[in-house]
Short mmCIF file of C-alpha atoms in Angstrom, two decimals:
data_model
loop_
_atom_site.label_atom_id
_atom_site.label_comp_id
_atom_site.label_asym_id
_atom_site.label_seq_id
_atom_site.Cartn_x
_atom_site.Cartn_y
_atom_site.Cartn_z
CA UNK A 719 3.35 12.99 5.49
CA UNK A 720 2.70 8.82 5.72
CA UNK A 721 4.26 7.13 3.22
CA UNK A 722 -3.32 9.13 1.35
CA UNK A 723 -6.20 11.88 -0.46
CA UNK A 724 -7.23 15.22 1.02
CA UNK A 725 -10.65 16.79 0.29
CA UNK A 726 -10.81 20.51 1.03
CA UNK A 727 -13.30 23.77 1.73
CA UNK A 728 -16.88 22.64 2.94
CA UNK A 729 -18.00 19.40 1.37
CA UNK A 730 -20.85 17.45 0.95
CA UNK A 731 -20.36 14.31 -1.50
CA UNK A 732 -17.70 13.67 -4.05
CA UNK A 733 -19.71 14.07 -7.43
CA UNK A 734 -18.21 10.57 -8.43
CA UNK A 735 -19.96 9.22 -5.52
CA UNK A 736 -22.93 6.09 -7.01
CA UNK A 737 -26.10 6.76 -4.67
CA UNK A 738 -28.25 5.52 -7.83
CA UNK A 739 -31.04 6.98 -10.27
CA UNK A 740 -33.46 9.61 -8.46
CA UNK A 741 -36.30 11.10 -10.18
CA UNK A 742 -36.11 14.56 -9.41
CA UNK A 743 -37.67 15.71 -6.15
CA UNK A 744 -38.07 12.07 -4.54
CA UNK A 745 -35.72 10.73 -1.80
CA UNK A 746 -35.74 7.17 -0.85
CA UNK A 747 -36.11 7.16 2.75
CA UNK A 748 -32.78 5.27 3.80
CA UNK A 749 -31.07 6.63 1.34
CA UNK A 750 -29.37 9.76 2.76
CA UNK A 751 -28.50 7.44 5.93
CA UNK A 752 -27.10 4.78 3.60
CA UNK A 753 -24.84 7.46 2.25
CA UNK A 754 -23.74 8.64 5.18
CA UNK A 755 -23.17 5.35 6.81
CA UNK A 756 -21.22 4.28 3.65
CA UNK A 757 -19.13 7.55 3.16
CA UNK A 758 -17.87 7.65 6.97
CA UNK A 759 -15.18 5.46 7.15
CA UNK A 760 -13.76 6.70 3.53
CA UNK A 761 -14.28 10.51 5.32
CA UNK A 762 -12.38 9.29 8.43
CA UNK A 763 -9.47 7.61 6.72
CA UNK A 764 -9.16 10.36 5.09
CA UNK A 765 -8.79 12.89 7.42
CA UNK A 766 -6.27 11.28 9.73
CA UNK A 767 -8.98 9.46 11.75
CA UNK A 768 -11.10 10.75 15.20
CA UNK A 769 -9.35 13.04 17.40
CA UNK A 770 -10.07 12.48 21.36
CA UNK A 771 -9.93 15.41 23.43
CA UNK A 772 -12.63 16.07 26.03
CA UNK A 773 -12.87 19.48 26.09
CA UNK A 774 -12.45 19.99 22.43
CA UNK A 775 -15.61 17.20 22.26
CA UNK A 776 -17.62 19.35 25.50
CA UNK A 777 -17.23 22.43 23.00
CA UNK A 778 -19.11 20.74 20.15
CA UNK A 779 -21.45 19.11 22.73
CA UNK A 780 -22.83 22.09 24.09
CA UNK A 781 -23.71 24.06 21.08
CA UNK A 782 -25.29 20.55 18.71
CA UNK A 783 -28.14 20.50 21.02
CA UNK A 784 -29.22 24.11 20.97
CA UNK A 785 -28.65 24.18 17.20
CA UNK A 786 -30.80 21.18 16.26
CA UNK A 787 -34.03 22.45 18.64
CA UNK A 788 -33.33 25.89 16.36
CA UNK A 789 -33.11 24.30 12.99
CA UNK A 790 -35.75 23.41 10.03
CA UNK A 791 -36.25 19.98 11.58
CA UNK A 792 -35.81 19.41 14.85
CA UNK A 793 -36.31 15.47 14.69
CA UNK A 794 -33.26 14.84 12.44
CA UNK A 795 -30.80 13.54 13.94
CA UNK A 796 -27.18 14.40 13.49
CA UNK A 797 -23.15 11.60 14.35
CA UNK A 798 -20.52 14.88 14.21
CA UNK A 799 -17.25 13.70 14.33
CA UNK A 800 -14.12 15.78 15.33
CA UNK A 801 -11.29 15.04 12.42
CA UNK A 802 -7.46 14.46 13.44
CA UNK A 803 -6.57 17.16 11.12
CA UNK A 804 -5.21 20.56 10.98
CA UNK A 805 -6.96 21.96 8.02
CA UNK A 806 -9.74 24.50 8.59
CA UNK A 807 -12.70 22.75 7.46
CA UNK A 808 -16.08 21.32 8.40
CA UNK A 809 -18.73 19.55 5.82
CA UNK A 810 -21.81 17.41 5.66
CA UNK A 811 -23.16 13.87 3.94
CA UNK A 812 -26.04 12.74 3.82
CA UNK A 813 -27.75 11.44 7.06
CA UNK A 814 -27.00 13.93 9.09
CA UNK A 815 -23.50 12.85 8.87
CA UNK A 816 -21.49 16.68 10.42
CA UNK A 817 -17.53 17.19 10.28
CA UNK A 818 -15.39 19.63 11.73
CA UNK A 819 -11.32 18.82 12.13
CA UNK A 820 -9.21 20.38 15.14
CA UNK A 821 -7.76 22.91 12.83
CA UNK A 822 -11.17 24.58 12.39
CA UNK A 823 -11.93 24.27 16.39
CA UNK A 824 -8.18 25.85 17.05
CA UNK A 825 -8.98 28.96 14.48
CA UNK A 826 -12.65 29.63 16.08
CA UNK A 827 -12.61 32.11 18.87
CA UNK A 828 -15.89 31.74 20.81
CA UNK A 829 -18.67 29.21 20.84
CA UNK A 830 -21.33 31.16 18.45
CA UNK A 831 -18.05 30.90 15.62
CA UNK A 832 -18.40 26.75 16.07
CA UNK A 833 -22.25 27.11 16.29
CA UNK A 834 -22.13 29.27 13.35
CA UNK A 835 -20.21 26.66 11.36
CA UNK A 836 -22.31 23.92 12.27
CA UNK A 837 -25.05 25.91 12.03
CA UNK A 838 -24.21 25.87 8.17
CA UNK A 839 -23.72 22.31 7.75
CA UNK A 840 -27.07 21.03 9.16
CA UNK A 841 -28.63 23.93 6.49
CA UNK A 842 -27.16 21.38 4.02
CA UNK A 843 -28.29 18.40 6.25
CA UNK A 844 -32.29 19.59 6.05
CA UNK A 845 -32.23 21.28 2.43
CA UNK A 846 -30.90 18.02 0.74
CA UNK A 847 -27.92 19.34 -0.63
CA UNK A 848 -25.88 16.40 -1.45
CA UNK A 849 -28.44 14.58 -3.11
CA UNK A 850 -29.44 17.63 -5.47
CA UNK A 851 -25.86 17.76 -6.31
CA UNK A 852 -25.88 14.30 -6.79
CA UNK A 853 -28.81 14.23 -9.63
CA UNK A 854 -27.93 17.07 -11.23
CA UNK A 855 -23.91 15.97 -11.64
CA UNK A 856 -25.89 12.75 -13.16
CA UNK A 857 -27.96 14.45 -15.25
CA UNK A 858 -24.56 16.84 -16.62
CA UNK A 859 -22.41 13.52 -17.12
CA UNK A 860 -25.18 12.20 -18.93
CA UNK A 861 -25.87 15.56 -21.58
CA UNK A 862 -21.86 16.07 -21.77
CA UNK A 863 -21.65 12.71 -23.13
CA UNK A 864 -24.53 12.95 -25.21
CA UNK A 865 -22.99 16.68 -26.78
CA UNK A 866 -19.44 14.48 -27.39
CA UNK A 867 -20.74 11.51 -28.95
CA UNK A 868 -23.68 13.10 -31.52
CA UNK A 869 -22.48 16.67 -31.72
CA UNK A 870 -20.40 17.02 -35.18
CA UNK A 871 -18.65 20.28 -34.27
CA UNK A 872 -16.26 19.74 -31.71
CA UNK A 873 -15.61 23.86 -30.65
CA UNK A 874 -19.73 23.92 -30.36
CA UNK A 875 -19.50 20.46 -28.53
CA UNK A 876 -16.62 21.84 -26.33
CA UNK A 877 -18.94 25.56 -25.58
CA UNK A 878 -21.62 23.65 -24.84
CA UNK A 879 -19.66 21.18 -22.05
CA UNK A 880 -18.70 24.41 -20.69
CA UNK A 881 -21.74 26.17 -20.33
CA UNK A 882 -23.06 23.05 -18.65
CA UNK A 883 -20.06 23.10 -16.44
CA UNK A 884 -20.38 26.84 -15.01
CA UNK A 885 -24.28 26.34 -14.54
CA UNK A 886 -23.21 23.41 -12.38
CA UNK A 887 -20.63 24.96 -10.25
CA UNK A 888 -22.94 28.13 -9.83
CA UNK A 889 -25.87 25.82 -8.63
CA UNK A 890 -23.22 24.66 -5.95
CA UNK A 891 -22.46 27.93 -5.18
CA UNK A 892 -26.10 28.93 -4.67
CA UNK A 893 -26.32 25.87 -2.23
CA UNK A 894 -23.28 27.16 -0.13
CA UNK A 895 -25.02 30.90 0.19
CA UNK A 896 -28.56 28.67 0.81
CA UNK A 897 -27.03 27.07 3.52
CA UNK A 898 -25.45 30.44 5.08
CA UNK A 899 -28.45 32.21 4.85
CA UNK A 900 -29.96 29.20 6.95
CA UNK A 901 -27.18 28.59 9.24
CA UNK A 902 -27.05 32.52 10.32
CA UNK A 903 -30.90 32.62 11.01
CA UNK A 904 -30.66 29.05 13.01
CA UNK A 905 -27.65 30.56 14.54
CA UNK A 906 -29.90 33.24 15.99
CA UNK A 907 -33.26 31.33 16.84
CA UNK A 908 -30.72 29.44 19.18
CA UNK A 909 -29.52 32.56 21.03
CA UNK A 910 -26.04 32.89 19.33
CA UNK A 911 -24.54 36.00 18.35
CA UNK A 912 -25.66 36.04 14.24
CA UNK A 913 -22.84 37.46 13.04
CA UNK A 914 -20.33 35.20 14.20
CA UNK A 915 -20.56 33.37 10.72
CA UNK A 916 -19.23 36.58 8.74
CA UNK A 917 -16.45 36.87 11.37
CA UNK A 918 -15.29 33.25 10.90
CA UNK A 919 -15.90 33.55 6.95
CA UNK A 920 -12.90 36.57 7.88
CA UNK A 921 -10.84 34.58 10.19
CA UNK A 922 -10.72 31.69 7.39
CA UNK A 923 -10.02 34.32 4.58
CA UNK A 924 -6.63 35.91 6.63
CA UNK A 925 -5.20 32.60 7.46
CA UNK A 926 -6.02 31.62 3.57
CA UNK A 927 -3.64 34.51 2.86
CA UNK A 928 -0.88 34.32 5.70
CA UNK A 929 -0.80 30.60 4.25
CA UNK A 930 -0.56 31.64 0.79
CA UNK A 931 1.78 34.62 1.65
CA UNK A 932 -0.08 36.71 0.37
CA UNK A 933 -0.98 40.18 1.53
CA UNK A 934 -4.25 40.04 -0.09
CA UNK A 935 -6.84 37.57 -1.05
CA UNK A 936 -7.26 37.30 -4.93
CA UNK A 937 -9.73 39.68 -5.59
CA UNK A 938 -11.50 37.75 -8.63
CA UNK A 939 -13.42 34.61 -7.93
CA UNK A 940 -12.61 31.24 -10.13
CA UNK A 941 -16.31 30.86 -11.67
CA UNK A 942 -15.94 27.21 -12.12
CA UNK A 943 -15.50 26.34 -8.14
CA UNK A 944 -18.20 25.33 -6.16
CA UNK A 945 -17.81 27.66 -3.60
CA UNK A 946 -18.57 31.94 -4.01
CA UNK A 947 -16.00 34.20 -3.07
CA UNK A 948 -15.08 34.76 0.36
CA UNK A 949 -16.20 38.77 -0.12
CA UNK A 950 -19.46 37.39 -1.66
CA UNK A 951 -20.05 35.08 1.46
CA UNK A 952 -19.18 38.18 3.70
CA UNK A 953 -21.59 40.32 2.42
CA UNK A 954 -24.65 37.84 2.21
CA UNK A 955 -23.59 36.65 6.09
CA UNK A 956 -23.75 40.31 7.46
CA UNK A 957 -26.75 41.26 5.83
CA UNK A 958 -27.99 37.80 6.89
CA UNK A 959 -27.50 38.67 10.40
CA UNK A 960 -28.63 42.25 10.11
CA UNK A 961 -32.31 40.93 9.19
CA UNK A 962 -32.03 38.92 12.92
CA UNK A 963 -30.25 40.98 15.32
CA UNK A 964 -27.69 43.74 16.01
CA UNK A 965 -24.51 43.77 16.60
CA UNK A 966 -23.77 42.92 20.26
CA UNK A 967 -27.11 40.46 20.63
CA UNK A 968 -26.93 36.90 21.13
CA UNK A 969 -24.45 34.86 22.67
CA UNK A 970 -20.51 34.33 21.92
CA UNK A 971 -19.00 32.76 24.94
CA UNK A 972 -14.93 33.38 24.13
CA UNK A 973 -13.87 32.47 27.83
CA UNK A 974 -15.58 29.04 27.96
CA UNK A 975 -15.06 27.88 24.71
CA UNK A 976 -11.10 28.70 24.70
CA UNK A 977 -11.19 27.00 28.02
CA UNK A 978 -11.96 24.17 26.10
CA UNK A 979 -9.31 23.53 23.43
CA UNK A 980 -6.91 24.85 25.93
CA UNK A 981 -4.30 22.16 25.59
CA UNK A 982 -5.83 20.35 21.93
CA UNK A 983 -3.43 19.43 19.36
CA UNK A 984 -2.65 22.10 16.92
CA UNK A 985 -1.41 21.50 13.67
CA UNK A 986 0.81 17.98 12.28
CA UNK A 987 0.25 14.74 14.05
CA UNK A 988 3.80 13.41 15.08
CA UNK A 989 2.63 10.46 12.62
CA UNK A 990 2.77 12.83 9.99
CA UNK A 991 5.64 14.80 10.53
CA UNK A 992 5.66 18.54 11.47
CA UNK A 993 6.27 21.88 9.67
CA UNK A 994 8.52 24.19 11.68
CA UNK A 995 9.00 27.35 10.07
CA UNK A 996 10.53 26.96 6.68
CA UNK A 997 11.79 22.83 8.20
CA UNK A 998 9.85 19.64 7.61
CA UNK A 999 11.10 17.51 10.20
CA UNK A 1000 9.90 13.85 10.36
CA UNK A 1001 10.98 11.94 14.42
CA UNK A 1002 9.36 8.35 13.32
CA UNK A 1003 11.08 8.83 9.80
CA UNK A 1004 14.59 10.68 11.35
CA UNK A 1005 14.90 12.56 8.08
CA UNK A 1006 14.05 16.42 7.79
CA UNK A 1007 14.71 19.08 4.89
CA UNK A 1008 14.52 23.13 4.48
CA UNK A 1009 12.66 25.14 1.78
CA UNK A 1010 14.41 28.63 1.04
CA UNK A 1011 13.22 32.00 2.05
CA UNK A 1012 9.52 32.66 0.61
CA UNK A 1013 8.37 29.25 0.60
CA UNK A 1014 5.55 28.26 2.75
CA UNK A 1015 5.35 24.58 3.39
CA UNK A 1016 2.29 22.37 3.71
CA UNK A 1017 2.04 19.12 5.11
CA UNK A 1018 -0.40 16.78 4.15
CA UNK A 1019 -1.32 12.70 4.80
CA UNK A 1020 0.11 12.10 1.24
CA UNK A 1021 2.88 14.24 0.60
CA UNK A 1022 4.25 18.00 1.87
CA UNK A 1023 3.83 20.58 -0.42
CA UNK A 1024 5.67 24.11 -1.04
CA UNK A 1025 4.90 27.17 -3.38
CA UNK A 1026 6.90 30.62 -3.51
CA UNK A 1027 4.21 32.87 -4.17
CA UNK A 1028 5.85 33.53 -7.51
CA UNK A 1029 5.20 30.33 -9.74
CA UNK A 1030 7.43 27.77 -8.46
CA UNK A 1031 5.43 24.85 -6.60
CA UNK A 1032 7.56 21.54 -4.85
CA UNK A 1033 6.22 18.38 -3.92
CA UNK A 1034 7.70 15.90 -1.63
CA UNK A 1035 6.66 12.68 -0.82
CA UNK A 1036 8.29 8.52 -0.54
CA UNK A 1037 8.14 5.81 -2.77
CA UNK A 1038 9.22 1.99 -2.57
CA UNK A 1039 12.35 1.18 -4.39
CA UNK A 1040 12.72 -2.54 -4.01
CA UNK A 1041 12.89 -4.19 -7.37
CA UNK A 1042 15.11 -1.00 -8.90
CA UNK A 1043 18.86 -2.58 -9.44
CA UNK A 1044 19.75 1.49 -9.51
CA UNK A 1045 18.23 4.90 -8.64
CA UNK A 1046 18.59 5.54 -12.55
CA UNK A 1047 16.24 2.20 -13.23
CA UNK A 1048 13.80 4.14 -10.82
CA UNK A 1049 14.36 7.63 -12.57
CA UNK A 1050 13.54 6.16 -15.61
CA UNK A 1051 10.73 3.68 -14.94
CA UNK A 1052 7.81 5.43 -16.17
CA UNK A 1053 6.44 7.52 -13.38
CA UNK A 1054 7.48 10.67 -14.82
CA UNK A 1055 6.03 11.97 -17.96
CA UNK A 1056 8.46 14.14 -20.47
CA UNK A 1057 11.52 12.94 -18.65
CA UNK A 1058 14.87 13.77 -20.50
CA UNK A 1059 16.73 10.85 -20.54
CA UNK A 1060 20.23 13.08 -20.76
CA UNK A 1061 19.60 14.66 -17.46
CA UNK A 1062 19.47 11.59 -14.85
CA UNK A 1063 22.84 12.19 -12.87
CA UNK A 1064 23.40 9.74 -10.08
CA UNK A 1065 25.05 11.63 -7.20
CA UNK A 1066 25.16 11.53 -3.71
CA UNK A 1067 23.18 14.11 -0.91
CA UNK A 1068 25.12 14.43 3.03
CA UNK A 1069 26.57 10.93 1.87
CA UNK A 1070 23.14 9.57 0.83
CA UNK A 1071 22.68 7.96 -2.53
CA UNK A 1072 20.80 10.22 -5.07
CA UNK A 1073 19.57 10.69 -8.39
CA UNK A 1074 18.26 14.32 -10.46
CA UNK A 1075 16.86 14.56 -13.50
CA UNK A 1076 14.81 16.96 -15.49
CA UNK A 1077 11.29 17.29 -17.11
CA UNK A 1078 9.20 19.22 -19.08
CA UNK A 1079 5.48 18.31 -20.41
CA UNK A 1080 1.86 20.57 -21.20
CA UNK A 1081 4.09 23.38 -20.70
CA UNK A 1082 5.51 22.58 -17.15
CA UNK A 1083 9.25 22.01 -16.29
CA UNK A 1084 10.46 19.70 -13.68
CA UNK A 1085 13.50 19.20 -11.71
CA UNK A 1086 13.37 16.09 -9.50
CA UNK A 1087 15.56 14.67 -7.15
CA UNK A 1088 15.10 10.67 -5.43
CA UNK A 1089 17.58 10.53 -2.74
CA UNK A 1090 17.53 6.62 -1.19
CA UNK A 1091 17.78 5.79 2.47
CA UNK A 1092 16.93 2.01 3.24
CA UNK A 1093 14.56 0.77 0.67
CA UNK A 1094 13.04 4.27 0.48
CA UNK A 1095 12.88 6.46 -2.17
CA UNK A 1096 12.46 10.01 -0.83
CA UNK A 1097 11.41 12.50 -3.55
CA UNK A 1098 11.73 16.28 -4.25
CA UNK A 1099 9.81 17.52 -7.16
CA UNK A 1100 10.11 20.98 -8.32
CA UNK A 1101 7.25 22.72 -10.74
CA UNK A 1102 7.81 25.87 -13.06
CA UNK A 1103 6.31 26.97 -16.11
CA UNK A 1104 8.92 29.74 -16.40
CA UNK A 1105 11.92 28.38 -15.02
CA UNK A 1106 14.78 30.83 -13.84
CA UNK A 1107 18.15 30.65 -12.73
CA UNK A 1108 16.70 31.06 -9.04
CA UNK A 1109 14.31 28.14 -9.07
CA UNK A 1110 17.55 26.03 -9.94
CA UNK A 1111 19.08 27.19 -7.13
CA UNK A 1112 16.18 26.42 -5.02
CA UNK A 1113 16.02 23.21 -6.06
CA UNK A 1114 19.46 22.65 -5.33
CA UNK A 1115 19.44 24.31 -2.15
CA UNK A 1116 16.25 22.14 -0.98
CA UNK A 1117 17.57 18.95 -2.18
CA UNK A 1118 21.37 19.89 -0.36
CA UNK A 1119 19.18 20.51 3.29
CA UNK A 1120 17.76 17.13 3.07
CA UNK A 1121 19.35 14.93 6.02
CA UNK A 1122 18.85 12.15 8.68
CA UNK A 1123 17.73 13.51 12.13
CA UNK A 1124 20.01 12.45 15.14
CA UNK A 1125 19.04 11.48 17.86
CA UNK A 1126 19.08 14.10 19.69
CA UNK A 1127 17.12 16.11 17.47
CA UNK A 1128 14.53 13.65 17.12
CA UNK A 1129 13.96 13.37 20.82
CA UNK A 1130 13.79 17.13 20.88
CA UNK A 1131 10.77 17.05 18.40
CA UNK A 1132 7.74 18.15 20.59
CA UNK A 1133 3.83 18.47 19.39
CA UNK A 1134 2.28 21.47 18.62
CA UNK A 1135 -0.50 22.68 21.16
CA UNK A 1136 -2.90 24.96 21.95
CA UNK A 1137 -1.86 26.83 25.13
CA UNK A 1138 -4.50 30.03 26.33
CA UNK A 1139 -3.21 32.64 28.35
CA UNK A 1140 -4.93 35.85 29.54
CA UNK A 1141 -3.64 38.91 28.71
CA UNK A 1142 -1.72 41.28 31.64
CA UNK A 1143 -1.88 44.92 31.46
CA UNK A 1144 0.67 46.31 29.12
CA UNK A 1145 0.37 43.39 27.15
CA UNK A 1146 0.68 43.99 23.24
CA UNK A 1147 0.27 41.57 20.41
CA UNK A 1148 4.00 42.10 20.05
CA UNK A 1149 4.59 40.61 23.29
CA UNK A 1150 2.57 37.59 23.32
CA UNK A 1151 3.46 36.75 20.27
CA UNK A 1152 7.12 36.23 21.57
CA UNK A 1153 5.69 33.55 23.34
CA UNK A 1154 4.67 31.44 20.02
CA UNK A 1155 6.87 28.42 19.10
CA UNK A 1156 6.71 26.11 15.53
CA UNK A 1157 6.37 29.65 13.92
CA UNK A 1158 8.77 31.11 11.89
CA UNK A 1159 10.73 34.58 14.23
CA UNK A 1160 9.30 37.12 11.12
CA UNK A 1161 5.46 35.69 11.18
CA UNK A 1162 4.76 35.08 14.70
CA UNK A 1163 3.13 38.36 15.17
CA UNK A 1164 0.77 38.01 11.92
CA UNK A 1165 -0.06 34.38 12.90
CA UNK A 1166 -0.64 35.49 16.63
CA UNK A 1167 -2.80 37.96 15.00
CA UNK A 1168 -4.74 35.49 12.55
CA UNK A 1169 -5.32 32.68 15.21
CA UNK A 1170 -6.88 35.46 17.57
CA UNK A 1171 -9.25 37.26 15.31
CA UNK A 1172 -7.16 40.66 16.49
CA UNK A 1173 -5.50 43.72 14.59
CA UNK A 1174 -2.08 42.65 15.22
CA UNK A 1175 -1.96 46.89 16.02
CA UNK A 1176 -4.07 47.67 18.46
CA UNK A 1177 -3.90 46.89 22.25
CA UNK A 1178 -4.95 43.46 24.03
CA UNK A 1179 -7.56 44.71 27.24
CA UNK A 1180 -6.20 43.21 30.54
CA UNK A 1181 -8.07 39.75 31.35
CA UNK A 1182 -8.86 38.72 27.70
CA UNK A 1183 -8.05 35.33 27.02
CA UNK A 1184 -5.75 34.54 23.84
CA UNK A 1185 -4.53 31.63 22.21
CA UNK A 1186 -1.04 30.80 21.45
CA UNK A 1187 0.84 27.69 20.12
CA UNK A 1188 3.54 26.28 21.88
CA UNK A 1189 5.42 22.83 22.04
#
C-alpha cells in the first residue's frame, strides 16, 4: 500500500480510453502505435513500474522471438515490458504494446506456459482487438444515450441498455476465446508444447480460489464480464491443442525456465508493504495490523483489502489529516456517505489517537475506524450487508491489532523471493512445503501445491525442480 488504480485479468484498453471516430473496418496507420505509445506510461504507473531482473527478462527473451516468426504477422513488431507487480496478469494495447507482471512469471512453470501467455496477447496484437472494442464501446455509448434521452418508457429504455450491455461484454468474450484459439495454434507452429495454455488457464483458476478461500471456483459465470469462464476457456484451449498436437509434443522447458526466476521478487514490493499470513506489516511506514481467522488479505498500490469468504469485506488505506482541528472534524467531513452522526466516538488504539463511527447506505453497513499517527490518518473500513455480532467483533479485533513496528521488527522485515530447489528422494509436498516462509503454517502445503502446478498428494520424482518462497 503507498499512500494508486489497479486494472485486472487480461486487458487491452480501458473502454473510456479517446482514440477518435473510426469507420468500421479502417485503421489509421499510426494509430494503434499512438495508442500504445500514449497508454504506456499510464500502464506502468500503474502497475508499480518495470521490474529488472536478468533472468526473469532472458525468460521472456527467448520465447518473443520464436513466437513472433510463428504468428499471423511476422513483421509486427512487439516493446513487452515485465510489471513490478505480484498479480497474475499479462495484456496487450495497441502497437504491439505486450505486458506480463512478475506474479504471472513466478506462477508459470515452464517456458511453453509464458509462451503460451504471450502467445495470446500478440493474437490480440494482429486481430485488432482493442480497436474493435474501442468502436463498438463508441457506438453502445452513443445508442444507450440515444434509448435514455428519446425513449418514453424508462423499464423498456432500461431492457434495452441491458441488452446492449450483455451483447457487448459477450463480443469481448468472443475476442478473449479468438485470441486463445490463436495463441494455442502460434504456440505450436513455434515448437511449444500446445497445451500449456489450458494448464496455465488451471494454474490461474486454483490460485483464484486458494486466494479467495474457496474450495471451489464459482461454478456460474457473471454474463456481463468481459472475460468467459475459466471452465469455458479450458475446454476451448484443450480442444484447441488437440487439433495441433498430442499430449507430450512440443516443447516445455521446466528446468531452464525455473532457472531463470530463481531468485525474482515474489509478491509485495517493500515500498508497498507486505502480507504475511493473516499480518500486513509496513518497514518504511513502521505500522502493521492483523485480520482474524478466515480473512485473506490483499495488498494493493492503493489500499489492502480483506474479505471472509462469508460477506464481510475491509478496506484499509491512509489519508492526510492536516487542516482537521479533531479526528471527529475528519469523521464527519464528507467522505463517508450515510454516516450516523451518533456513532463517532473518539478513543484511543495501543495509546494512538482514534476515532469509530458507523454507516449504512444502498443497503451496506459500515464500521470505520481513523486511528492518527503524525499527520496521518490510517483507516479501517469494514463492509456488511448483513451485519452480525461477529463482524463487530472483527472489526474490533482488527482495529485493537493495529500498532507501530519497533525497530527491531522492522529490521527483521525481509522480501519475499523465489528460491528453486530440486527435489531429493523421499521428498513429499509435505516436506518442502515446510520450507515456505510469508505463508500462513495451515496453507503452506496448498500454496506449495498451487505455485508448482502439483497434486499436493502425490509424490515429487527425485531431481525435479520446484519452486518455493522464502525471505
Amino acid at each position: 500500500m503507498v499512500l494508486a488504480l489497479t486494472l485486472a485479468g487480461c486487458q487491452l484498453l480501458g473502454d473510456g480510453a479517446t482514440v477518435g471516430t473510426l469507420a468500421p473496418g479502417t485503421l489509421r496507420p499510426n494509430l494503434a502505435a499512438d495508442i500504445g505509445a500514449r497508454e504506456h506510461p499510464r500502464v506502468v504507473a500503474t502497475y508499480g513500474g518495470v521490474y529488472k531482473d536478468p533472468g526473469a527478462e532472458r525468460a521472456v527473451a527467448s520465447v518473443v522471438g520464436r513466437l513472433v516468426e510463428a504468428s499471423d504477422n511476422p513483421s509486427q513488431t512487439y516493446r513487452i515490458t515485465i510489471l513490478n507487480s505480484p498479480a497474475i496478469n499479462a495484456f496487450a494495447l495497441p502497437g504491439g504494446y505486450l505486458y506480463v507482471t512478475r506474479g504471472l512469471l513466478a506462477l508459470a512453470n515452464d517456458t511453453s506456459e509464458l509462451a503460451a501467455v504471450l502467445a495470446h496477447e500478440m493474437a490480440h496484437v494482429t486481430a485488432n482487438h482493442a480497436i474493435e472494442r474501442q468502436q463498438r464501446a463508441e457506438a453502445r455509448a452513443l445508442a444507450d444515450r440515444i434509448l435514455t434521452n428519446v425513449v418514453q418508457d424508462s423499464e423498456a429504455a432500461r431492457q434495452a441498455i441491458i441488452s446492449s450491455q450483455l451483447s457487448f461484454a459477450r463480443f469481448s468474450q468472443v475476442q478473449e476465446l479468438e485470441a486463445d484459439a490463436i495463441g494455442v495454434k502460434t504456440l505450436a507452429k513455434a515448437g511449444f508444447d500446445p497445451f500449456a495454455a489450458a494448464r496455465f488457464l488451471e494454474s490461474m483458476a486454483r490460485y483464484q480460489a486458494y486466494q479467495s478461500a474457496q474450495k471451489e471456483t464459482p461454478s456460474a459465470p457473471d454474463f456481463l464480464s468481459s472475460h468467459p469462464s475459466t471452465p469455458e476457456r479450458l475446454s476451448i484451449a484443450v480442444l484447441a491443442a488437440r487439433q495441433v498436437g498430442a499430449p507430450g509434443v512440443g516443447e516445455r522447458d521446466r528446468d531452464r525456465y525455473l532457472s531463470q526466476i530463481d531468485g525474482m521478487l515474489f509478491g509485495d514490493d517493500p515500498l508497498e508493504g507486505f502480507v504475511r499470513g493473516r499480518s500486513f506489516l509496513h518497514k518504511a511506514l513502521g505500522i502493521g495490523f492483523t485480520v482474524p481467522r478466515g480473512y485473506t488479505l490483499e495488498n494493493s498500490p492503493e489500499a489492502v483489502l480483506a474479505s471472509n469468504g462469508a460477506g464481510t469485506a475491509m478496506r484499509f488505506d491512509g489519508a492526510d489529516l492536516s487542516g482537521y482541528n479533531s479526528l471527529t472534524e475528519y469523521m464527519s467531513s464528507g467522505w463517508i456517505n450515510g454516516l450516523l452522526p451518533q456513532s463517532v466516538r473518539e478513543t484511543t488504539i495501543n495509546g494512538l489517537p482514534a476515532v469509530t463511527g458507523s454507516a449504512v447506505t444502498q443497503g451496506w453497513s459500515f464500521r470505520i475506524a481513523v486511528i492518527r499517527l503524525g499527520r496521518t490518518g490510517y483507516r479501517f473500513i469494514f463492509a456488511d450487508r448483513d451485519p452480525s455480532d461477529a463482524y463487530e467483533t472483527q472489526f474490533r479485533e482488527t482495529v485493537a491489532s493495529f500498532k507501530q513496528l519497533t525497530p527491531t521488527e522492522r529490521a527483521r522485515l525481509q522480501s519475499l523471493r523465489l528460491k528453486v530447489v530440486t527435489a531429493q528422494a523421499g521428498d513429499t509436498p509435505q516436506t518442502l512445503a515446510r520450507g515456505m516462509t510469508g505463508v500462513e503454517a495451515s496453507r503452506r502445503l496448498e500454496f506449495f501445491a498451487v505455485l508448482n502446478g502439483l497434486d499436493m498428494n502425490k509424490p515429487i520424482p527425485a531431481g525435479k525442480p520446484v519452486k518455493l518462497v522464502v525471505d
